[in-house]
Amino acid sequence: MPTPDGSSPLSAPAPAAAPGPSRTAGPKAVDKETTAGILFGIGAYGLWGLLPLYFFVLMPAGAVEIVANRVVWSLLFCALLITVTRAWSALAQALRNRAVFGSLALAAALIAVNWLTYTYGVTTGQAVEASLGYFINPLVSVLLGVFVLKEKLRPLQWAAVGIGFVAVGVLTYSYGKLPWIALTLAFSFGFYGFVKKRVGPRVDAVTSLSVETMVLAPLAAATMIFLAVTGTATLTTQGPGHFWLLLASGVITAVPLLFFGASARRLPMTTIGLLQYFAPLLQFILALVVFKEAMTLDRWIGFGVVWLALAVLTVDMLAAARRNSVARRGKRGR
C-alpha cells in the first residue's frame, strides 16, 4: 500500500548494535526498535481510525469548512515544527526543486480531494462507505502497479483484484448506485501514495506536508473568508470550545503523519501493510456503534467479499515476504 507520507518503510533500517562482547545486544536493540515501530504504527492508524469522532464533535461545521481550517492550521503547526527542528533549509530546497515541488503540488490536489470526500462522507451519515474506501485502497495500489508501473501480478494478487471487482458489483447493487465515496477515497489516496512514494526519498514527512499545505493554504484561507462573509462559518459562532477544536485540526492532521514516519523507519513493509487495516476497521466499528448507520444483509455480503479479497492479498504479501527473506539468507550464506 502506498504510504501516506511517501516514505519507504525500508528506507531507514534500525542501526546496527555497537560492537562489544555481548551477543544479546543486537537482538535486544532490534526488538526494542520493532516494539517502538509497532506502537507508533498503532498510534498513527488508531488516530486515523478515530478521526470520524473528531468530525462528529465539530458539527455543525460542514466538510468544506473543516477541510479549509485543517489546511490553514496545519500550515501553522508545520511552521512551528520546522522552526523547532531548524529545517527551514530543507523546505527551501524543496520549494526550489521544480520536480519535487510539482510532485507535491499534485499530491496536495489529491489529498484535498481525499479530505473533502472523507469529511463529507462522515458528516453526512456515510461513514460506513467512507471506511470501505480505505479497505479497497490496497487493491487500488495493486492496480496502479499494473497500469502505471507495468508490474506483473502474482496469481493471488490477480485473484484479490478479481474478488475486489465482484465486491464493488455487489455493493453497487446494494447501494443502488456506484459507491462513489468509497471509490473516490480509494483512488485519490492510492494516487496520492503513489506520487508521495516517488518523491519520498528526496523530502522528509514534515517538509512534504508543509509544501502541500502551502499549496492549498491560499484557497483554504479564501474559503474561510468567504464563509465568514456569507455568515455560514462556524469558527467563531459556536463558542470557544468549537473554536479551539477547529484550531486543533493542525495538530490532529500532523501528529499521525509523524507517528507513521517513526513507525515506517522501524518496521518492514509487510508489517506496515498489516497495520494499515487498523484504521478502516476502527472507522467501520464507529460507523455502526457510535453513528448507528444501517448495514443491510447485501451490504454485509459486499463487505465480506472485500475482506476476502484483502485476506487473499495479505496471504500473498506474507508469502512473498517469506520468500524474499529466505532468498536474502541464502545470499548471505554464500
Short mmCIF file of C-alpha atoms in Angstrom, two decimals:
data_model
loop_
_atom_site.label_atom_id
_atom_site.label_comp_id
_atom_site.label_asym_id
_atom_site.label_seq_id
_atom_site.Cartn_x
_atom_site.Cartn_y
_atom_site.Cartn_z
CA MET A 1 0.00 0.00 0.00
CA PRO A 2 1.38 3.47 -0.77
CA THR A 3 2.29 5.12 2.50
CA PRO A 4 0.69 8.43 3.46
CA ASP A 5 3.93 10.33 3.87
CA GLY A 6 5.65 8.77 0.88
CA SER A 7 8.47 7.31 2.90
CA SER A 8 9.66 3.76 2.39
CA PRO A 9 9.43 1.56 5.46
CA LEU A 10 12.73 0.06 4.40
CA SER A 11 14.49 3.36 3.81
CA ALA A 12 15.96 3.71 7.27
CA PRO A 13 16.78 0.36 8.84
CA ALA A 14 17.45 0.07 12.52
CA PRO A 15 21.04 0.96 13.44
CA ALA A 16 23.41 -1.92 13.97
CA ALA A 17 24.36 -2.79 17.52
CA ALA A 18 27.59 -1.34 18.81
CA PRO A 19 30.49 -3.81 18.80
CA GLY A 20 31.10 -5.45 22.10
CA PRO A 21 31.43 -8.76 23.88
CA SER A 22 27.71 -9.24 24.50
CA ARG A 23 25.91 -11.28 21.83
CA THR A 24 22.45 -10.32 23.09
CA ALA A 25 22.78 -6.57 22.48
CA GLY A 26 21.87 -6.83 18.79
CA PRO A 27 18.61 -8.78 19.15
CA LYS A 28 17.53 -6.66 22.13
CA ALA A 29 18.10 -3.48 20.13
CA VAL A 30 16.15 -4.86 17.20
CA ASP A 31 13.28 -5.99 19.47
CA LYS A 32 13.15 -2.55 21.09
CA GLU A 33 13.04 -0.82 17.71
CA THR A 34 10.36 -3.20 16.43
CA THR A 35 8.22 -2.67 19.53
CA ALA A 36 8.53 1.10 19.18
CA GLY A 37 7.67 0.86 15.49
CA ILE A 38 4.52 -1.17 16.19
CA LEU A 39 3.42 1.26 18.91
CA PHE A 40 3.98 4.25 16.62
CA GLY A 41 2.11 2.45 13.83
CA ILE A 42 -0.85 1.64 16.07
CA GLY A 43 -0.83 5.27 17.21
CA ALA A 44 -0.91 6.56 13.64
CA TYR A 45 -3.57 4.23 12.28
CA GLY A 46 -5.52 4.43 15.54
CA LEU A 47 -5.74 8.22 15.29
CA TRP A 48 -6.75 7.99 11.63
CA GLY A 49 -9.36 5.42 12.59
CA LEU A 50 -10.82 7.66 15.31
CA LEU A 51 -10.92 10.74 13.06
CA PRO A 52 -14.71 10.41 12.46
CA LEU A 53 -15.27 11.21 16.15
CA TYR A 54 -13.41 14.50 15.66
CA PHE A 55 -15.56 15.44 12.68
CA PHE A 56 -18.65 14.47 14.65
CA VAL A 57 -17.88 16.88 17.53
CA LEU A 58 -17.13 19.66 15.02
CA MET A 59 -20.71 19.68 13.74
CA PRO A 60 -22.46 21.86 12.59
CA ALA A 61 -19.32 22.71 10.62
CA GLY A 62 -19.53 21.24 7.12
CA ALA A 63 -16.93 19.37 5.12
CA VAL A 64 -15.65 22.43 3.23
CA GLU A 65 -15.14 24.50 6.39
CA ILE A 66 -13.49 21.62 8.25
CA VAL A 67 -11.01 20.95 5.44
CA ALA A 68 -10.25 24.67 4.96
CA ASN A 69 -9.45 25.02 8.67
CA ARG A 70 -7.48 21.78 8.59
CA VAL A 71 -5.22 23.14 5.84
CA VAL A 72 -4.65 26.59 7.36
CA TRP A 73 -3.93 25.42 10.91
CA SER A 74 -1.81 22.51 9.65
CA LEU A 75 0.40 25.04 7.88
CA LEU A 76 0.89 27.00 11.10
CA PHE A 77 1.67 23.84 13.05
CA CYS A 78 4.16 22.73 10.36
CA ALA A 79 5.84 26.15 10.51
CA LEU A 80 6.25 25.66 14.26
CA LEU A 81 7.69 22.16 13.75
CA ILE A 82 10.12 23.37 11.10
CA THR A 83 11.25 26.19 13.39
CA VAL A 84 11.80 23.84 16.33
CA THR A 85 13.69 21.31 14.18
CA ARG A 86 15.56 24.04 12.26
CA ALA A 87 14.51 22.53 8.95
CA TRP A 88 13.86 25.75 7.00
CA SER A 89 16.75 24.96 4.64
CA ALA A 90 15.15 21.63 3.71
CA LEU A 91 11.86 23.42 2.99
CA ALA A 92 13.66 25.99 0.83
CA GLN A 93 15.36 23.24 -1.16
CA ALA A 94 12.02 21.52 -1.77
CA LEU A 95 10.48 24.77 -2.99
CA ARG A 96 13.39 25.45 -5.35
CA ASN A 97 13.37 21.95 -6.86
CA ARG A 98 10.78 22.05 -9.64
CA ALA A 99 10.37 18.28 -9.80
CA VAL A 100 9.82 17.97 -6.06
CA PHE A 101 7.53 20.99 -5.86
CA GLY A 102 5.49 19.84 -8.88
CA SER A 103 5.03 16.38 -7.40
CA LEU A 104 4.00 17.78 -4.02
CA ALA A 105 1.57 20.23 -5.66
CA LEU A 106 -0.09 17.27 -7.40
CA ALA A 107 -0.11 15.38 -4.10
CA ALA A 108 -1.76 18.41 -2.46
CA ALA A 109 -4.59 18.37 -5.01
CA LEU A 110 -5.12 14.64 -4.49
CA ILE A 111 -5.15 14.83 -0.71
CA ALA A 112 -7.55 17.80 -0.84
CA VAL A 113 -9.99 15.65 -2.84
CA ASN A 114 -9.46 12.83 -0.34
CA TRP A 115 -10.02 15.01 2.72
CA LEU A 116 -13.12 16.69 1.27
CA THR A 117 -14.66 13.38 0.24
CA TYR A 118 -13.91 11.68 3.55
CA THR A 119 -15.16 14.59 5.66
CA TYR A 120 -18.29 14.83 3.52
CA GLY A 121 -18.93 11.10 3.94
CA VAL A 122 -18.58 11.20 7.73
CA THR A 123 -20.59 14.40 8.27
CA THR A 124 -23.47 13.23 6.07
CA GLY A 125 -24.01 9.86 7.72
CA GLN A 126 -22.00 7.76 5.25
CA ALA A 127 -19.05 6.73 7.44
CA VAL A 128 -19.53 3.05 6.55
CA GLU A 129 -18.96 3.78 2.87
CA ALA A 130 -16.01 6.02 3.77
CA SER A 131 -14.38 3.15 5.67
CA LEU A 132 -14.96 0.96 2.62
CA GLY A 133 -12.75 3.30 0.60
CA TYR A 134 -9.74 2.56 2.77
CA PHE A 135 -10.47 -1.16 2.73
CA ILE A 136 -10.41 -1.01 -1.09
CA ASN A 137 -7.25 1.12 -1.21
CA PRO A 138 -4.74 -1.79 -1.17
CA LEU A 139 -6.46 -3.26 -4.24
CA VAL A 140 -6.15 0.13 -5.98
CA SER A 141 -2.44 0.12 -5.16
CA VAL A 142 -2.10 -3.24 -6.89
CA LEU A 143 -3.90 -1.88 -9.96
CA LEU A 144 -1.58 1.14 -10.03
CA GLY A 145 1.35 -1.25 -10.07
CA VAL A 146 -0.08 -2.93 -13.18
CA PHE A 147 -1.23 0.06 -15.21
CA VAL A 148 1.28 2.73 -14.14
CA LEU A 149 4.42 0.80 -13.19
CA LYS A 150 3.78 -2.07 -15.67
CA GLU A 151 4.32 -4.64 -12.92
CA LYS A 152 3.35 -8.28 -13.35
CA LEU A 153 0.95 -9.57 -10.75
CA ARG A 154 1.28 -12.87 -8.98
CA PRO A 155 -1.69 -15.27 -9.22
CA LEU A 156 -3.01 -14.46 -5.75
CA GLN A 157 -2.82 -10.73 -6.49
CA TRP A 158 -4.91 -11.27 -9.63
CA ALA A 159 -7.38 -13.28 -7.54
CA ALA A 160 -7.63 -10.48 -4.98
CA VAL A 161 -8.26 -7.87 -7.68
CA GLY A 162 -10.92 -10.07 -9.29
CA ILE A 163 -12.66 -10.60 -5.94
CA GLY A 164 -12.47 -6.83 -5.38
CA PHE A 165 -14.33 -6.17 -8.63
CA VAL A 166 -17.02 -8.65 -7.55
CA ALA A 167 -17.30 -6.78 -4.24
CA VAL A 168 -17.79 -3.42 -5.99
CA GLY A 169 -20.53 -5.03 -8.10
CA VAL A 170 -22.31 -6.40 -5.03
CA LEU A 171 -22.06 -3.07 -3.22
CA THR A 172 -23.27 -1.17 -6.29
CA TYR A 173 -26.36 -3.39 -6.27
CA SER A 174 -26.76 -2.82 -2.52
CA TYR A 175 -26.48 0.97 -2.66
CA GLY A 176 -28.44 1.25 -5.90
CA LYS A 177 -25.52 3.27 -7.33
CA LEU A 178 -21.76 3.13 -7.56
CA PRO A 179 -20.24 3.60 -4.07
CA TRP A 180 -18.63 6.80 -5.33
CA ILE A 181 -17.46 7.99 -1.91
CA ALA A 182 -15.53 4.76 -1.35
CA LEU A 183 -14.09 4.69 -4.88
CA THR A 184 -13.08 8.37 -4.76
CA LEU A 185 -11.32 7.83 -1.43
CA ALA A 186 -9.58 4.67 -2.62
CA PHE A 187 -8.31 6.12 -5.90
CA SER A 188 -7.42 9.60 -4.59
CA PHE A 189 -5.42 8.11 -1.71
CA GLY A 190 -3.93 5.46 -3.98
CA PHE A 191 -2.62 8.06 -6.43
CA TYR A 192 -1.56 10.30 -3.53
CA GLY A 193 0.50 7.50 -2.05
CA PHE A 194 1.98 6.72 -5.46
CA VAL A 195 3.06 10.36 -6.01
CA LYS A 196 4.46 10.63 -2.50
CA LYS A 197 6.32 7.34 -2.92
CA ARG A 198 8.09 8.70 -5.99
CA VAL A 199 9.15 11.92 -4.27
CA GLY A 200 9.63 10.39 -0.80
CA PRO A 201 13.41 9.79 -0.89
CA ARG A 202 14.01 13.48 -1.67
CA VAL A 203 11.90 15.09 1.06
CA ASP A 204 11.01 14.26 4.67
CA ALA A 205 7.45 13.96 6.01
CA VAL A 206 7.25 17.36 7.74
CA THR A 207 8.69 19.23 4.74
CA SER A 208 6.38 17.34 2.42
CA LEU A 209 3.29 18.15 4.47
CA SER A 210 4.42 21.79 4.74
CA VAL A 211 4.73 22.20 0.97
CA GLU A 212 1.36 20.55 0.38
CA THR A 213 -0.40 22.81 2.87
CA MET A 214 1.39 25.87 1.42
CA VAL A 215 -0.04 24.98 -1.99
CA LEU A 216 -3.57 24.59 -0.58
CA ALA A 217 -3.44 27.41 2.01
CA PRO A 218 -4.39 30.36 -0.26
CA LEU A 219 -7.55 28.60 -1.47
CA ALA A 220 -8.32 27.38 2.07
CA ALA A 221 -7.89 30.88 3.52
CA ALA A 222 -10.08 32.36 0.78
CA THR A 223 -12.72 29.75 1.57
CA MET A 224 -12.66 30.63 5.27
CA ILE A 225 -13.04 34.33 4.43
CA PHE A 226 -15.92 33.59 2.04
CA LEU A 227 -17.74 31.50 4.65
CA ALA A 228 -17.25 34.25 7.25
CA VAL A 229 -18.51 36.99 4.91
CA THR A 230 -21.58 34.97 3.91
CA GLY A 231 -22.37 34.16 7.54
CA THR A 232 -22.02 30.39 7.14
CA ALA A 233 -18.76 29.94 9.06
CA THR A 234 -18.95 28.29 12.48
CA LEU A 235 -15.39 29.06 13.64
CA THR A 236 -16.41 31.98 15.86
CA THR A 237 -20.14 31.36 16.27
CA GLN A 238 -20.32 28.10 18.24
CA GLY A 239 -18.45 29.04 21.40
CA PRO A 240 -14.79 28.82 22.49
CA GLY A 241 -14.77 25.00 22.63
CA HIS A 242 -15.71 24.74 18.95
CA PHE A 243 -13.17 27.45 18.07
CA TRP A 244 -10.28 25.64 19.74
CA LEU A 245 -11.34 22.27 18.34
CA LEU A 246 -11.16 23.66 14.81
CA LEU A 247 -7.77 25.22 15.53
CA ALA A 248 -6.58 21.82 16.83
CA SER A 249 -7.06 20.36 13.34
CA GLY A 250 -3.47 21.28 12.54
CA VAL A 251 -2.15 19.09 15.34
CA ILE A 252 -4.66 16.33 14.59
CA THR A 253 -3.52 16.29 10.96
CA ALA A 254 0.22 16.35 11.58
CA VAL A 255 0.67 14.06 14.61
CA PRO A 256 -0.49 10.81 12.92
CA LEU A 257 1.82 11.54 10.00
CA LEU A 258 4.76 11.99 12.37
CA PHE A 259 3.83 8.76 14.18
CA PHE A 260 3.62 6.99 10.84
CA GLY A 261 7.05 8.27 9.80
CA ALA A 262 8.55 6.97 13.06
CA SER A 263 6.85 3.61 12.51
CA ALA A 264 7.88 3.29 8.87
CA ARG A 265 11.55 3.79 9.72
CA ARG A 266 11.46 0.86 12.15
CA LEU A 267 9.21 -1.75 10.54
CA PRO A 268 9.32 -3.83 7.36
CA MET A 269 6.77 -3.09 4.66
CA THR A 270 4.80 -6.27 5.39
CA THR A 271 4.14 -5.20 8.97
CA ILE A 272 3.06 -1.73 7.83
CA GLY A 273 0.80 -3.43 5.29
CA LEU A 274 -0.94 -5.39 8.05
CA LEU A 275 -1.29 -2.39 10.37
CA GLN A 276 -3.00 -0.37 7.63
CA TYR A 277 -6.25 -2.33 8.09
CA PHE A 278 -6.50 -1.00 11.64
CA ALA A 279 -7.79 2.44 10.53
CA PRO A 280 -10.73 1.40 8.30
CA LEU A 281 -11.71 -1.29 10.81
CA LEU A 282 -11.98 1.35 13.55
CA GLN A 283 -13.90 3.64 11.20
CA PHE A 284 -16.29 0.82 10.35
CA ILE A 285 -16.90 -0.01 14.02
CA LEU A 286 -17.52 3.65 14.86
CA ALA A 287 -19.99 3.95 12.00
CA LEU A 288 -22.00 1.03 13.33
CA VAL A 289 -21.69 1.51 17.11
CA VAL A 290 -21.46 5.29 17.55
CA PHE A 291 -23.17 6.73 14.46
CA LYS A 292 -25.73 3.89 14.28
CA GLU A 293 -25.52 3.57 10.49
CA ALA A 294 -27.56 0.78 8.95
CA MET A 295 -25.97 -2.31 7.43
CA THR A 296 -28.30 -4.38 5.28
CA LEU A 297 -27.62 -8.05 4.50
CA ASP A 298 -26.43 -7.32 0.96
CA ARG A 299 -24.01 -4.69 2.28
CA TRP A 300 -22.64 -7.21 4.80
CA ILE A 301 -22.14 -9.58 1.86
CA GLY A 302 -20.35 -6.86 -0.13
CA PHE A 303 -18.04 -6.01 2.76
CA GLY A 304 -17.43 -9.71 3.33
CA VAL A 305 -16.27 -10.08 -0.28
CA VAL A 306 -13.95 -7.07 0.17
CA TRP A 307 -12.48 -8.64 3.31
CA LEU A 308 -11.99 -11.90 1.43
CA ALA A 309 -10.02 -10.02 -1.24
CA LEU A 310 -7.89 -8.39 1.48
CA ALA A 311 -7.27 -11.79 3.10
CA VAL A 312 -6.04 -13.19 -0.22
CA LEU A 313 -3.84 -10.13 -0.73
CA THR A 314 -2.43 -10.46 2.79
CA VAL A 315 -1.61 -14.16 2.32
CA ASP A 316 0.23 -13.30 -0.90
CA MET A 317 2.09 -10.44 0.80
CA LEU A 318 3.25 -12.63 3.69
CA ALA A 319 4.28 -15.44 1.33
CA ALA A 320 6.28 -13.01 -0.82
CA ALA A 321 7.96 -11.58 2.28
CA ARG A 322 8.91 -15.09 3.43
CA ARG A 323 10.37 -15.96 0.01
CA ASN A 324 12.38 -12.73 -0.03
CA SER A 325 13.67 -13.40 3.48
CA VAL A 326 14.78 -16.93 2.52
CA ALA A 327 16.46 -15.57 -0.61
CA ARG A 328 18.37 -12.94 1.39
CA ARG A 329 19.54 -15.54 3.93
CA GLY A 330 20.67 -17.75 1.05
CA LYS A 331 22.76 -14.95 -0.43
CA ARG A 332 24.35 -14.16 2.92
CA GLY A 333 25.20 -17.82 3.41
CA ARG A 334 27.25 -17.99 0.21
#
